[in-house]
Amino acid sequence: MSFPISKRIANLQQSDIRQMTRHCERVGGINLGQGLGDLPTPALVREAAINAIVAGHNTYTPSEGIAPLRQAIAEKLLRDNVLSVDPEQQIVVSSGTTGAFAATLTALLNPGDGVLLFEPYYGYHLNTIRLSALEPQFLTLTAPQFMLDETALRAAVRPNTRAIIICTPSNPSGKMFDHNELLIIDRVAREYKLLVISDEIYEYISYDGRRHISPASVGELAKRTVSIMGFSKTFSITGWRLGYAVAEKSLAKAINLVHDLLYICAPSALQYGVAAGLAAPPEYFQGLRDAYQRKRDILCTGLAEAGLAPLIPQGAYYVLANIDKLDFSNAKQAALFLLEKTGVACIPGSAFYQGSEGERLLRFCFAKEDAVLQEAVRRLQKWRG
Ligand code: PLP
């Protein structure tokens, strides 16, 4: 006897990212599809987590996270994000940025509410919106600059729109929203009374001296913004499942309520690890930027030489390559062809768009060891023959 599955997940499909990973494993290829980030985890972070386990910090913590971590986050927010928040009432430590995002949607929006996403988007944002019975709405930001236009933003707001999602630096485009664009969001969000949910998981990965601007630090956005940040990328601990949401008191309280129901708390001992990590010296964060900038340059130079025109990212660790001038019928065909010919896996741009814009793009991840990237670049030169 088979039971029907929930209507809420009936339209959800396994992401192209996981599918390409499976294809890549089948041919034993180099996987530049998935963003795992395999830089070493800083010793400071590892040791503080191990010490916490040994010291017996192995039981549930408060659902909003341990006090020393919330204190360390508040200090970090002041230092790096120009945000002054109360660690007791405005921070919820969560099970990954993903957990913070899901809890935020459930806590602050109602079924049927519209949520505006900028294309290209991060697939988990779209699918979590669907899973939460919300209506995804889209505004395409046009390559290669992905600039936000105020008139277009106003036109995209519908009568039921209640929230805008910003991802800065963006996965997959690497776009970082500048001050003027955030002022546009401030004006439009104020006028239409929209919640702003800002995913800043790549805040420490930016290039060419460009600095991340937290949306909540601009204009009056702090009042209506949930800033969602994480540790997966900053300390290369994607498997630890730790992130946090920062918001006004009443919003944080609601997010915490849902987070408690879904996850009880974030992993106990690991919270001590990242609390220590936030006190890492500035050189650590600079070193992270330098390492990823070197990797970006290896891959972008290689892609350009291979005729896969890279749209140079400002931040995060992905690059979109334009395949407009090449003879492929769509992005999936291009990605599968490249994998067969060169053994290098990437993600079809269609995974990040509703419309046809994504068919001209491929996404490559450069969070890999330099030697792996160099080998991928060497293989990619050969795809034409
Ligand atoms: N947000 C974005 C934009 C991402 O690219 C990713 C991972 O690739 C995540 C969130 C996942 O974050 P976490 O590991 O904190 O759940």
PDB file of N, CA, C and O in Angstrom, residues 133-180:
ATOM      1  N   ALA A 133       4.471  27.184   1.627  1.00  0.00           N
ATOM      2  CA  ALA A 133       3.160  27.560   1.056  1.00  0.00           C
ATOM      3  C   ALA A 133       3.078  29.056   0.751  1.00  0.00           C
ATOM      4  O   ALA A 133       2.019  29.671   0.836  1.00  0.00           O
ATOM      5  N   LEU A 134       4.213  29.655   0.414  1.00  0.00           N
ATOM      6  CA  LEU A 134       4.259  31.065   0.002  1.00  0.00           C
ATOM      7  C   LEU A 134       4.331  31.113  -1.518  1.00  0.00           C
ATOM      8  O   LEU A 134       4.661  30.106  -2.160  1.00  0.00           O
ATOM      9  N   GLU A 135       4.056  32.295  -2.081  1.00  0.00           N
ATOM     10  CA  GLU A 135       4.067  32.401  -3.546  1.00  0.00           C
ATOM     11  C   GLU A 135       5.358  33.087  -3.998  1.00  0.00           C
ATOM     12  O   GLU A 135       5.566  34.258  -3.707  1.00  0.00           O
ATOM     13  N   PRO A 136       6.230  32.354  -4.706  1.00  0.00           N
ATOM     14  CA  PRO A 136       7.446  33.005  -5.188  1.00  0.00           C
ATOM     15  C   PRO A 136       7.128  33.976  -6.319  1.00  0.00           C
ATOM     16  O   PRO A 136       6.302  33.670  -7.183  1.00  0.00           O
ATOM     17  N   GLN A 137       7.735  35.151  -6.293  1.00  0.00           N
ATOM     18  CA  GLN A 137       7.575  36.143  -7.369  1.00  0.00           C
ATOM     19  C   GLN A 137       8.988  36.544  -7.784  1.00  0.00           C
ATOM     20  O   GLN A 137       9.911  36.469  -6.963  1.00  0.00           O
ATOM     21  N   PHE A 138       9.164  36.958  -9.022  1.00  0.00           N
ATOM     22  CA  PHE A 138      10.533  37.076  -9.540  1.00  0.00           C
ATOM     23  C   PHE A 138      10.799  38.426 -10.181  1.00  0.00           C
ATOM     24  O   PHE A 138       9.922  38.999 -10.832  1.00  0.00           O
ATOM     25  N   LEU A 139      12.015  38.902  -9.986  1.00  0.00           N
ATOM     26  CA  LEU A 139      12.492  40.062 -10.747  1.00  0.00           C
ATOM     27  C   LEU A 139      13.874  39.687 -11.264  1.00  0.00           C
ATOM     28  O   LEU A 139      14.775  39.365 -10.469  1.00  0.00           O
ATOM     29  N   THR A 140      14.024  39.714 -12.591  1.00  0.00           N
ATOM     30  CA  THR A 140      15.308  39.327 -13.173  1.00  0.00           C
ATOM     31  C   THR A 140      16.270  40.506 -13.139  1.00  0.00           C
ATOM     32  O   THR A 140      15.932  41.605 -13.593  1.00  0.00           O
ATOM     33  N   LEU A 141      17.467  40.279 -12.593  1.00  0.00           N
ATOM     34  CA  LEU A 141      18.533  41.278 -12.667  1.00  0.00           C
ATOM     35  C   LEU A 141      19.397  40.875 -13.864  1.00  0.00           C
ATOM     36  O   LEU A 141      19.807  39.719 -13.969  1.00  0.00           O
ATOM     37  N   THR A 142      19.643  41.850 -14.739  1.00  0.00           N
ATOM     38  CA  THR A 142      20.231  41.490 -16.031  1.00  0.00           C
ATOM     39  C   THR A 142      21.760  41.408 -15.979  1.00  0.00           C
ATOM     40  O   THR A 142      22.418  42.328 -15.476  1.00  0.00           O
ATOM     41  N   ALA A 143      22.303  40.296 -16.502  1.00  0.00           N
ATOM     42  CA  ALA A 143      23.748  40.102 -16.604  1.00  0.00           C
ATOM     43  C   ALA A 143      24.306  41.124 -17.610  1.00  0.00           C
ATOM     44  O   ALA A 143      23.571  41.537 -18.502  1.00  0.00           O
ATOM     45  N   PRO A 144      25.545  41.557 -17.539  1.00  0.00           N
ATOM     46  CA  PRO A 144      26.554  41.091 -16.579  1.00  0.00           C
ATOM     47  C   PRO A 144      26.599  41.890 -15.267  1.00  0.00           C
ATOM     48  O   PRO A 144      27.249  41.446 -14.322  1.00  0.00           O
ATOM     49  N   GLN A 145      25.924  43.040 -15.161  1.00  0.00           N
ATOM     50  CA  GLN A 145      26.060  43.854 -13.944  1.00  0.00           C
ATOM     51  C   GLN A 145      25.048  43.467 -12.863  1.00  0.00           C
ATOM     52  O   GLN A 145      25.253  43.744 -11.694  1.00  0.00           O
ATOM     53  N   PHE A 146      23.917  42.917 -13.260  1.00  0.00           N
ATOM     54  CA  PHE A 146      22.853  42.532 -12.321  1.00  0.00           C
ATOM     55  C   PHE A 146      22.403  43.718 -11.465  1.00  0.00           C
ATOM     56  O   PHE A 146      22.138  43.587 -10.268  1.00  0.00           O
ATOM     57  N   MET A 147      22.345  44.911 -12.083  1.00  0.00           N
ATOM     58  CA  MET A 147      21.981  46.130 -11.340  1.00  0.00           C
ATOM     59  C   MET A 147      20.496  46.119 -10.993  1.00  0.00           C
ATOM     60  O   MET A 147      19.664  45.696 -11.797  1.00  0.00           O
ATOM     61  N   LEU A 148      20.171  46.655  -9.826  1.00  0.00           N
ATOM     62  CA  LEU A 148      18.769  46.767  -9.421  1.00  0.00           C
ATOM     63  C   LEU A 148      18.226  48.122  -9.875  1.00  0.00           C
ATOM     64  O   LEU A 148      18.835  49.160  -9.607  1.00  0.00           O
ATOM     65  N   ASP A 149      17.075  48.094 -10.535  1.00  0.00           N
ATOM     66  CA  ASP A 149      16.460  49.317 -11.039  1.00  0.00           C
ATOM     67  C   ASP A 149      15.179  49.586 -10.228  1.00  0.00           C
ATOM     68  O   ASP A 149      14.347  48.692 -10.053  1.00  0.00           O
ATOM     69  N   GLU A 150      15.035  50.824  -9.763  1.00  0.00           N
ATOM     70  CA  GLU A 150      13.924  51.133  -8.855  1.00  0.00           C
ATOM     71  C   GLU A 150      12.564  50.959  -9.532  1.00  0.00           C
ATOM     72  O   GLU A 150      11.622  50.422  -8.942  1.00  0.00           O
ATOM     73  N   THR A 151      12.469  51.405 -10.788  1.00  0.00           N
ATOM     74  CA  THR A 151      11.181  51.296 -11.491  1.00  0.00           C
ATOM     75  C   THR A 151      10.802  49.821 -11.658  1.00  0.00           C
ATOM     76  O   THR A 151       9.643  49.431 -11.445  1.00  0.00           O
ATOM     77  N   ALA A 152      11.803  49.011 -12.025  1.00  0.00           N
ATOM     78  CA  ALA A 152      11.522  47.580 -12.218  1.00  0.00           C
ATOM     79  C   ALA A 152      11.117  46.941 -10.894  1.00  0.00           C
ATOM     80  O   ALA A 152      10.217  46.087 -10.847  1.00  0.00           O
ATOM     81  N   LEU A 153      11.749  47.364  -9.803  1.00  0.00           N
ATOM     82  CA  LEU A 153      11.416  46.777  -8.499  1.00  0.00           C
ATOM     83  C   LEU A 153       9.981  47.130  -8.117  1.00  0.00           C
ATOM     84  O   LEU A 153       9.202  46.276  -7.691  1.00  0.00           O
ATOM     85  N   ARG A 154       9.627  48.398  -8.299  1.00  0.00           N
ATOM     86  CA  ARG A 154       8.239  48.798  -7.982  1.00  0.00           C
ATOM     87  C   ARG A 154       7.252  47.989  -8.817  1.00  0.00           C
ATOM     88  O   ARG A 154       6.219  47.550  -8.338  1.00  0.00           O
ATOM     89  N   ALA A 155       7.583  47.795 -10.097  1.00  0.00           N
ATOM     90  CA  ALA A 155       6.661  47.084 -10.993  1.00  0.00           C
ATOM     91  C   ALA A 155       6.513  45.612 -10.589  1.00  0.00           C
ATOM     92  O   ALA A 155       5.494  44.980 -10.871  1.00  0.00           O
ATOM     93  N   ALA A 156       7.552  45.079  -9.915  1.00  0.00           N
ATOM     94  CA  ALA A 156       7.505  43.651  -9.553  1.00  0.00           C
ATOM     95  C   ALA A 156       6.687  43.402  -8.284  1.00  0.00           C
ATOM     96  O   ALA A 156       6.299  42.266  -8.013  1.00  0.00           O
ATOM     97  N   VAL A 157       6.426  44.459  -7.514  1.00  0.00           N
ATOM     98  CA  VAL A 157       5.663  44.281  -6.268  1.00  0.00           C
ATOM     99  C   VAL A 157       4.188  44.090  -6.613  1.00  0.00           C
ATOM    100  O   VAL A 157       3.606  44.896  -7.340  1.00  0.00           O
ATOM    101  N   ARG A 158       3.600  43.015  -6.116  1.00  0.00           N
ATOM    102  CA  ARG A 158       2.178  42.730  -6.386  1.00  0.00           C
ATOM    103  C   ARG A 158       1.360  43.013  -5.125  1.00  0.00           C
ATOM    104  O   ARG A 158       1.923  43.167  -4.044  1.00  0.00           O
ATOM    105  N   PRO A 159       0.023  42.978  -5.253  1.00  0.00           N
ATOM    106  CA  PRO A 159      -0.799  43.274  -4.071  1.00  0.00           C
ATOM    107  C   PRO A 159      -0.513  42.345  -2.879  1.00  0.00           C
ATOM    108  O   PRO A 159      -0.629  42.751  -1.738  1.00  0.00           O
ATOM    109  N   ASN A 160      -0.128  41.082  -3.159  1.00  0.00           N
ATOM    110  CA  ASN A 160       0.092  40.170  -2.020  1.00  0.00           C
ATOM    111  C   ASN A 160       1.570  40.055  -1.621  1.00  0.00           C
ATOM    112  O   ASN A 160       1.923  39.228  -0.778  1.00  0.00           O
ATOM    113  N   THR A 161       2.444  40.879  -2.228  1.00  0.00           N
ATOM    114  CA  THR A 161       3.873  40.767  -1.897  1.00  0.00           C
ATOM    115  C   THR A 161       4.108  41.250  -0.470  1.00  0.00           C
ATOM    116  O   THR A 161       3.691  42.347  -0.099  1.00  0.00           O
ATOM    117  N   ARG A 162       4.776  40.410   0.328  1.00  0.00           N
ATOM    118  CA  ARG A 162       5.034  40.759   1.727  1.00  0.00           C
ATOM    119  C   ARG A 162       6.523  40.809   2.064  1.00  0.00           C
ATOM    120  O   ARG A 162       6.900  41.288   3.116  1.00  0.00           O
ATOM    121  N   ALA A 163       7.351  40.235   1.200  1.00  0.00           N
ATOM    122  CA  ALA A 163       8.781  40.181   1.550  1.00  0.00           C
ATOM    123  C   ALA A 163       9.653  40.193   0.301  1.00  0.00           C
ATOM    124  O   ALA A 163       9.209  39.788  -0.778  1.00  0.00           O
ATOM    125  N   ILE A 164      10.882  40.681   0.492  1.00  0.00           N
ATOM    126  CA  ILE A 164      11.900  40.619  -0.575  1.00  0.00           C
ATOM    127  C   ILE A 164      13.081  39.837  -0.013  1.00  0.00           C
ATOM    128  O   ILE A 164      13.473  40.045   1.136  1.00  0.00           O
ATOM    129  N   ILE A 165      13.635  38.975  -0.836  1.00  0.00           N
ATOM    130  CA  ILE A 165      14.857  38.263  -0.438  1.00  0.00           C
ATOM    131  C   ILE A 165      16.046  38.926  -1.141  1.00  0.00           C
ATOM    132  O   ILE A 165      16.012  39.132  -2.353  1.00  0.00           O
ATOM    133  N   ILE A 166      17.081  39.205  -0.362  1.00  0.00           N
ATOM    134  CA  ILE A 166      18.334  39.687  -0.966  1.00  0.00           C
ATOM    135  C   ILE A 166      19.405  38.664  -0.625  1.00  0.00           C
ATOM    136  O   ILE A 166      19.459  38.202   0.510  1.00  0.00           O
ATOM    137  N   CYS A 167      20.248  38.354  -1.584  1.00  0.00           N
ATOM    138  CA  CYS A 167      21.386  37.478  -1.296  1.00  0.00           C
ATOM    139  C   CYS A 167      22.621  38.265  -1.704  1.00  0.00           C
ATOM    140  O   CYS A 167      22.839  38.514  -2.890  1.00  0.00           O
ATOM    141  N   THR A 168      23.406  38.708  -0.721  1.00  0.00           N
ATOM    142  CA  THR A 168      24.574  39.535  -1.027  1.00  0.00           C
ATOM    143  C   THR A 168      25.738  39.163  -0.118  1.00  0.00           C
ATOM    144  O   THR A 168      25.547  39.158   1.097  1.00  0.00           O
ATOM    145  N   PRO A 169      26.919  38.816  -0.680  1.00  0.00           N
ATOM    146  CA  PRO A 169      27.197  38.488  -2.074  1.00  0.00           C
ATOM    147  C   PRO A 169      26.310  37.326  -2.535  1.00  0.00           C
ATOM    148  O   PRO A 169      25.988  36.452  -1.754  1.00  0.00           O
ATOM    149  N   SER A 170      25.972  37.367  -3.813  1.00  0.00           N
ATOM    150  CA  SER A 170      24.978  36.426  -4.319  1.00  0.00           C
ATOM    151  C   SER A 170      25.568  35.094  -4.778  1.00  0.00           C
ATOM    152  O   SER A 170      26.603  35.054  -5.431  1.00  0.00           O
ATOM    153  N   ASN A 171      24.886  34.043  -4.430  1.00  0.00           N
ATOM    154  CA  ASN A 171      25.027  32.762  -5.104  1.00  0.00           C
ATOM    155  C   ASN A 171      23.833  32.706  -6.065  1.00  0.00           C
ATOM    156  O   ASN A 171      22.696  32.797  -5.594  1.00  0.00           O
ATOM    157  N   PRO A 172      24.007  32.629  -7.370  1.00  0.00           N
ATOM    158  CA  PRO A 172      25.205  32.218  -8.104  1.00  0.00           C
ATOM    159  C   PRO A 172      26.007  33.342  -8.772  1.00  0.00           C
ATOM    160  O   PRO A 172      27.070  33.081  -9.307  1.00  0.00           O
ATOM    161  N   SER A 173      25.526  34.607  -8.762  1.00  0.00           N
ATOM    162  CA  SER A 173      26.159  35.601  -9.652  1.00  0.00           C
ATOM    163  C   SER A 173      27.390  36.255  -9.051  1.00  0.00           C
ATOM    164  O   SER A 173      28.193  36.842  -9.776  1.00  0.00           O
ATOM    165  N   GLY A 174      27.534  36.218  -7.711  1.00  0.00           N
ATOM    166  CA  GLY A 174      28.639  36.925  -7.072  1.00  0.00           C
ATOM    167  C   GLY A 174      28.371  38.407  -6.936  1.00  0.00           C
ATOM    168  O   GLY A 174      29.215  39.157  -6.442  1.00  0.00           O
ATOM    169  N   LYS A 175      27.188  38.867  -7.338  1.00  0.00           N
ATOM    170  CA  LYS A 175      26.849  40.287  -7.221  1.00  0.00           C
ATOM    171  C   LYS A 175      26.794  40.704  -5.753  1.00  0.00           C
ATOM    172  O   LYS A 175      26.267  39.988  -4.910  1.00  0.00           O
ATOM    173  N   MET A 176      27.342  41.917  -5.481  1.00  0.00           N
ATOM    174  CA  MET A 176      27.201  42.502  -4.151  1.00  0.00           C
ATOM    175  C   MET A 176      26.374  43.775  -4.288  1.00  0.00           C
ATOM    176  O   MET A 176      26.711  44.654  -5.091  1.00  0.00           O
ATOM    177  N   PHE A 177      25.301  43.870  -3.536  1.00  0.00           N
ATOM    178  CA  PHE A 177      24.436  45.056  -3.615  1.00  0.00           C
ATOM    179  C   PHE A 177      25.186  46.259  -3.069  1.00  0.00           C
ATOM    180  O   PHE A 177      25.780  46.181  -1.994  1.00  0.00           O
ATOM    181  N   ASP A 178      25.173  47.379  -3.828  1.00  0.00           N
ATOM    182  CA  ASP A 178      25.881  48.568  -3.343  1.00  0.00           C
ATOM    183  C   ASP A 178      24.923  49.446  -2.541  1.00  0.00           C
ATOM    184  O   ASP A 178      23.731  49.153  -2.417  1.00  0.00           O
ATOM    185  N   HIS A 179      25.471  50.531  -2.006  1.00  0.00           N
ATOM    186  CA  HIS A 179      24.710  51.386  -1.095  1.00  0.00           C
ATOM    187  C   HIS A 179      23.467  51.947  -1.788  1.00  0.00           C
ATOM    188  O   HIS A 179      22.367  51.956  -1.218  1.00  0.00           O
ATOM    189  N   ASN A 180      23.620  52.386  -3.026  1.00  0.00           N
ATOM    190  CA  ASN A 180      22.471  52.977  -3.734  1.00  0.00           C
ATOM    191  C   ASN A 180      21.366  51.962  -3.964  1.00  0.00           C
ATOM    192  O   ASN A 180      20.185  52.278  -3.824  1.00  0.00           O
TER     193      ASN A 180
END
